PDB file of C-alpha atoms in Angstrom:
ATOM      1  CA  UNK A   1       7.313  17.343 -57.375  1.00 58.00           C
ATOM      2  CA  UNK A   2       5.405  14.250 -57.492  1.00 64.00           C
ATOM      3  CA  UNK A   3       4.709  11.725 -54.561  1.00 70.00           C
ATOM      4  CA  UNK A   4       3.157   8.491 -54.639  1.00 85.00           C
ATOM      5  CA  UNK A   5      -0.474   7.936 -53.339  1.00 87.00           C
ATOM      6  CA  UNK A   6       0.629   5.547 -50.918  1.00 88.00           C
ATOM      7  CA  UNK A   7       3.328   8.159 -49.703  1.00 90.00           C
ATOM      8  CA  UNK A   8       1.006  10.668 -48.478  1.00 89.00           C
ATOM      9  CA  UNK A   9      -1.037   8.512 -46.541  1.00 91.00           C
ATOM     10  CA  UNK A  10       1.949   6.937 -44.819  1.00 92.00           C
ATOM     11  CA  UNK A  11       3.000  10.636 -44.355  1.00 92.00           C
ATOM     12  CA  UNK A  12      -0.773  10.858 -42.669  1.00 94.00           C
ATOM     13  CA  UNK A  13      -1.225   7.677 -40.751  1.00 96.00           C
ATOM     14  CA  UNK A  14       2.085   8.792 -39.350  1.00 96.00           C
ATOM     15  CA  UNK A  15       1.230  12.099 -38.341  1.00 96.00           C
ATOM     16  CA  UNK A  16      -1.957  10.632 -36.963  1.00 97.00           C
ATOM     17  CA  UNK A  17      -0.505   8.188 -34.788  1.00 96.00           C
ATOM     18  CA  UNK A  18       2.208  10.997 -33.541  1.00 96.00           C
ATOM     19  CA  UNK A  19      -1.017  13.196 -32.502  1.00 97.00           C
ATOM     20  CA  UNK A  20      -2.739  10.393 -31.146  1.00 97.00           C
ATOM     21  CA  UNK A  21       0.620   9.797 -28.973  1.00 95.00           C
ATOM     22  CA  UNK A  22       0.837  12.789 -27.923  1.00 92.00           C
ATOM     23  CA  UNK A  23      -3.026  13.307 -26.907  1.00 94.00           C
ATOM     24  CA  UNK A  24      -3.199  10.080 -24.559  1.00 94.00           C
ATOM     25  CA  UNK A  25       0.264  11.171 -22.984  1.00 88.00           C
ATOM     26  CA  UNK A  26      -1.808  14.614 -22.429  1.00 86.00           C
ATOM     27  CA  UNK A  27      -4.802  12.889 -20.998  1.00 89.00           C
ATOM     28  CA  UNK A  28      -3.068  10.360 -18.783  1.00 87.00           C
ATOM     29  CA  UNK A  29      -1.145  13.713 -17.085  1.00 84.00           C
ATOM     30  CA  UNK A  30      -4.507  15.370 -16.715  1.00 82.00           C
ATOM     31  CA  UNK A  31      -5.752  12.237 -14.853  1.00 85.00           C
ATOM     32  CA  UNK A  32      -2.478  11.862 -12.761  1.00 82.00           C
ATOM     33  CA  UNK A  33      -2.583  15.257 -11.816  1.00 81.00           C
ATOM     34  CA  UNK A  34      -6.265  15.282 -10.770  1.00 80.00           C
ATOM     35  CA  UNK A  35      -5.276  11.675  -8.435  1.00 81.00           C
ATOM     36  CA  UNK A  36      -2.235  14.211  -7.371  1.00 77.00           C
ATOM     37  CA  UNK A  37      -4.842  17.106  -6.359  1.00 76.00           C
ATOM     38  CA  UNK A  38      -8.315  16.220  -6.422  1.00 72.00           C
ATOM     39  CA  UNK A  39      -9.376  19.485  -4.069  1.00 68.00           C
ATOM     40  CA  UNK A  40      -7.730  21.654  -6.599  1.00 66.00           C
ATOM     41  CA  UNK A  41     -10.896  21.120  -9.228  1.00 60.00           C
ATOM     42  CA  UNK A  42      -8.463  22.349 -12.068  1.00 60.00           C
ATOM     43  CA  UNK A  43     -11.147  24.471 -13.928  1.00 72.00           C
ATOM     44  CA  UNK A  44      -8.657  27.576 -14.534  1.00 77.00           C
ATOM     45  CA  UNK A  45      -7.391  26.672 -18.050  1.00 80.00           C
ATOM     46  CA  UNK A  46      -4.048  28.449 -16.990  1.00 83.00           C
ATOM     47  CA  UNK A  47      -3.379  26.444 -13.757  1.00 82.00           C
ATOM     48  CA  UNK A  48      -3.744  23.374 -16.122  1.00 79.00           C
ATOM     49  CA  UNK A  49      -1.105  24.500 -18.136  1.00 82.00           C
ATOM     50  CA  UNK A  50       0.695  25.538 -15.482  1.00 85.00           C
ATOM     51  CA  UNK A  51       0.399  21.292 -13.665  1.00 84.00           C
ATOM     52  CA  UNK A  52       1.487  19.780 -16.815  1.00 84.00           C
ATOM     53  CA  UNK A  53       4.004  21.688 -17.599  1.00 88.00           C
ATOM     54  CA  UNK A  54       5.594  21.423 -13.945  1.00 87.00           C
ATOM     55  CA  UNK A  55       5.097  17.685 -14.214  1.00 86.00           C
ATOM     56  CA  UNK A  56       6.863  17.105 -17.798  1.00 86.00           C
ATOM     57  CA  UNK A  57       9.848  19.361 -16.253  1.00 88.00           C
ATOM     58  CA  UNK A  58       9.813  17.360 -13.293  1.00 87.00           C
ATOM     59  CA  UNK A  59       9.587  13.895 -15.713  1.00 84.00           C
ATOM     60  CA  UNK A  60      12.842  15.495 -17.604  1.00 86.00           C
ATOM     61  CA  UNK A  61      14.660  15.820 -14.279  1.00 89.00           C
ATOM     62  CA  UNK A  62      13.813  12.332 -13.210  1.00 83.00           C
ATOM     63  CA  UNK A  63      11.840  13.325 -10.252  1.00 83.00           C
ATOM     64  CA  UNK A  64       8.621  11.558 -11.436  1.00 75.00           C
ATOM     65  CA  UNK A  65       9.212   7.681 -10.988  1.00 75.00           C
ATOM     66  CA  UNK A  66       6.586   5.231 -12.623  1.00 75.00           C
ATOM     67  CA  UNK A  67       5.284   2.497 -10.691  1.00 76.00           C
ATOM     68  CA  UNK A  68       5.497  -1.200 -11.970  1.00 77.00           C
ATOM     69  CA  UNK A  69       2.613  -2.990 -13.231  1.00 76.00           C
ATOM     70  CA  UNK A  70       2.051  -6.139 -11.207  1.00 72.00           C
ATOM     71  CA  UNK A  71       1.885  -9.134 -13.775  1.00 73.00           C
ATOM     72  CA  UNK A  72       0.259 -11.001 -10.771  1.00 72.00           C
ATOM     73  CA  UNK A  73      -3.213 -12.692 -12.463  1.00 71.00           C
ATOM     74  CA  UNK A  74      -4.011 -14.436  -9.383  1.00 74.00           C
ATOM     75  CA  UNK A  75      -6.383 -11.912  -7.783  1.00 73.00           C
ATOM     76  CA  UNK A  76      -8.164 -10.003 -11.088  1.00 76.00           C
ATOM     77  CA  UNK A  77     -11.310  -9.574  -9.049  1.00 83.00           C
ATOM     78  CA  UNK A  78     -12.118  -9.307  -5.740  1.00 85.00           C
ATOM     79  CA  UNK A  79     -14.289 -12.353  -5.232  1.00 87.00           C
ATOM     80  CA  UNK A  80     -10.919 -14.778  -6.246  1.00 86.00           C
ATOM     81  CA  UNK A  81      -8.999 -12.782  -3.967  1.00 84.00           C
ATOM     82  CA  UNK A  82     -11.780 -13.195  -0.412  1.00 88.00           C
ATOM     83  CA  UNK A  83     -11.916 -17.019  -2.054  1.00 89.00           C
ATOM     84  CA  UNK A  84      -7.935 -17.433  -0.789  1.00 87.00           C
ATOM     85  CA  UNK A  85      -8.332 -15.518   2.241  1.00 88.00           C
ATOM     86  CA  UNK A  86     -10.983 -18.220   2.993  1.00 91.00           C
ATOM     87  CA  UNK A  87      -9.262 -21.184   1.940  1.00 90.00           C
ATOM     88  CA  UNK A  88      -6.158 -19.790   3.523  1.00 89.00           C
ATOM     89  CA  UNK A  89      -7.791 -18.976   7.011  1.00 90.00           C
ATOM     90  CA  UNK A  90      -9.785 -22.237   6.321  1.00 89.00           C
ATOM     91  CA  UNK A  91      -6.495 -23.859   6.388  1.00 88.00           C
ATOM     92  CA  UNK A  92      -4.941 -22.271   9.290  1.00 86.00           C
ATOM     93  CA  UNK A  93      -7.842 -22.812  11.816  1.00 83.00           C
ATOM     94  CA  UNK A  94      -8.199 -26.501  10.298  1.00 78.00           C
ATOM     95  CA  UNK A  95      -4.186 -26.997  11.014  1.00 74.00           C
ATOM     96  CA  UNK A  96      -4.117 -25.613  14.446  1.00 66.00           C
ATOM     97  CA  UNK A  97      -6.778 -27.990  15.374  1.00 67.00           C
ATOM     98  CA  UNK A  98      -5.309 -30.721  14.039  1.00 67.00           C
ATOM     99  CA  UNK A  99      -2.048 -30.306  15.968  1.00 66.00           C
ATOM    100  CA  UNK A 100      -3.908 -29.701  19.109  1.00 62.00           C
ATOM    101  CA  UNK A 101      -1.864 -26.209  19.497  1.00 62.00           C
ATOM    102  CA  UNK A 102      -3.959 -24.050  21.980  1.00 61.00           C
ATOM    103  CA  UNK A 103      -3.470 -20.210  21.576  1.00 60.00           C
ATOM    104  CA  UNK A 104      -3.111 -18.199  24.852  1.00 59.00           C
ATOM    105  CA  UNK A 105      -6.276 -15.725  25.298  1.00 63.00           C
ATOM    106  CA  UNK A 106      -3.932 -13.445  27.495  1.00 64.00           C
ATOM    107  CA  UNK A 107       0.187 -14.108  27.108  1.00 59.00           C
ATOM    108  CA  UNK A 108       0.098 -12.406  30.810  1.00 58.00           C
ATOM    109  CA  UNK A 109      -1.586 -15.581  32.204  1.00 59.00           C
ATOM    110  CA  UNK A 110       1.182 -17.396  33.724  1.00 57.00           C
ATOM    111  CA  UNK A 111       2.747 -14.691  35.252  1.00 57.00           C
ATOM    112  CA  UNK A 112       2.383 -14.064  38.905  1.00 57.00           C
ATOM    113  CA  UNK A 113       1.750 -10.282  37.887  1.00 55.00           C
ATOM    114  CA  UNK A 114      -2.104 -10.216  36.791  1.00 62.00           C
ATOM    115  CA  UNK A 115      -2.790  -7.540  38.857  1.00 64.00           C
ATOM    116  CA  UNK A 116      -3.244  -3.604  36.961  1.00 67.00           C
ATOM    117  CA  UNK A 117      -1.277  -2.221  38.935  1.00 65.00           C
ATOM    118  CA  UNK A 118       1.731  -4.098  37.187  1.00 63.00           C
ATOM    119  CA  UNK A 119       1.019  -2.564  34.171  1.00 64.00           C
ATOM    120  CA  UNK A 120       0.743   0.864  35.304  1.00 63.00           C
ATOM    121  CA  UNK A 121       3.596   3.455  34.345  1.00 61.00           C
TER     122      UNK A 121
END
């Protein structure tokens, strides 16, 4: 039986790319499962086996739900992100002063009940 050149090393790339698959899925459960249990330390080889397989069984019964990845670009570091808390507080303070709103130190002021003893139980 003859087969091309350019056969077998589809047949390998292939086989390579399955492996690779199947290594990062491997590696991405190890690291989920240390974020799941980081006291357990994981050095038994057995108790390894043991986590992965308990979380592929619990993948096949649907138990394991994966998170969304938030597409949001607007805060990629943390410096934009205190940048719009600033502007945005920036904004609020610089709004409130504008409409000459006052806020209430204590929202018990006006009442006639200052005294402790009308908060007591």
């Amino acid at each position: 039986y003859f087969t091309l050149k350019s056969d077998r090393t589809r047949l390998r790339q292939a086989k390579k790319t399955a492996r690779r698959k199947e290594r990062r899925a491997k590696h991405a459960d190890e690291k989920l499962i240390s974020r799941l249990q980081p006291g357990l330390g994981l050095n038994n080889p057995y108790e390894k086996r043991k986590m992965r397989e308990e979380l592929q069984m619990a993948r096949a019964s649907g138990k394991v739900v994966t998170g969304e990845i938030d597409t949001n670009t607007e805060y990629k570091t943390s410096a934009k992100f205190f940048e719009k808390m600033q502007a945005d507080v920036e904004q609020t303070v610089h709004h409130d002063s504008e409409t000459g709103e006052k806020r209430k130190r204590n929202p018990y002021a006006d009442d006639e009940n200052r005294k402790s003893s009308a908060f007591k139980l």
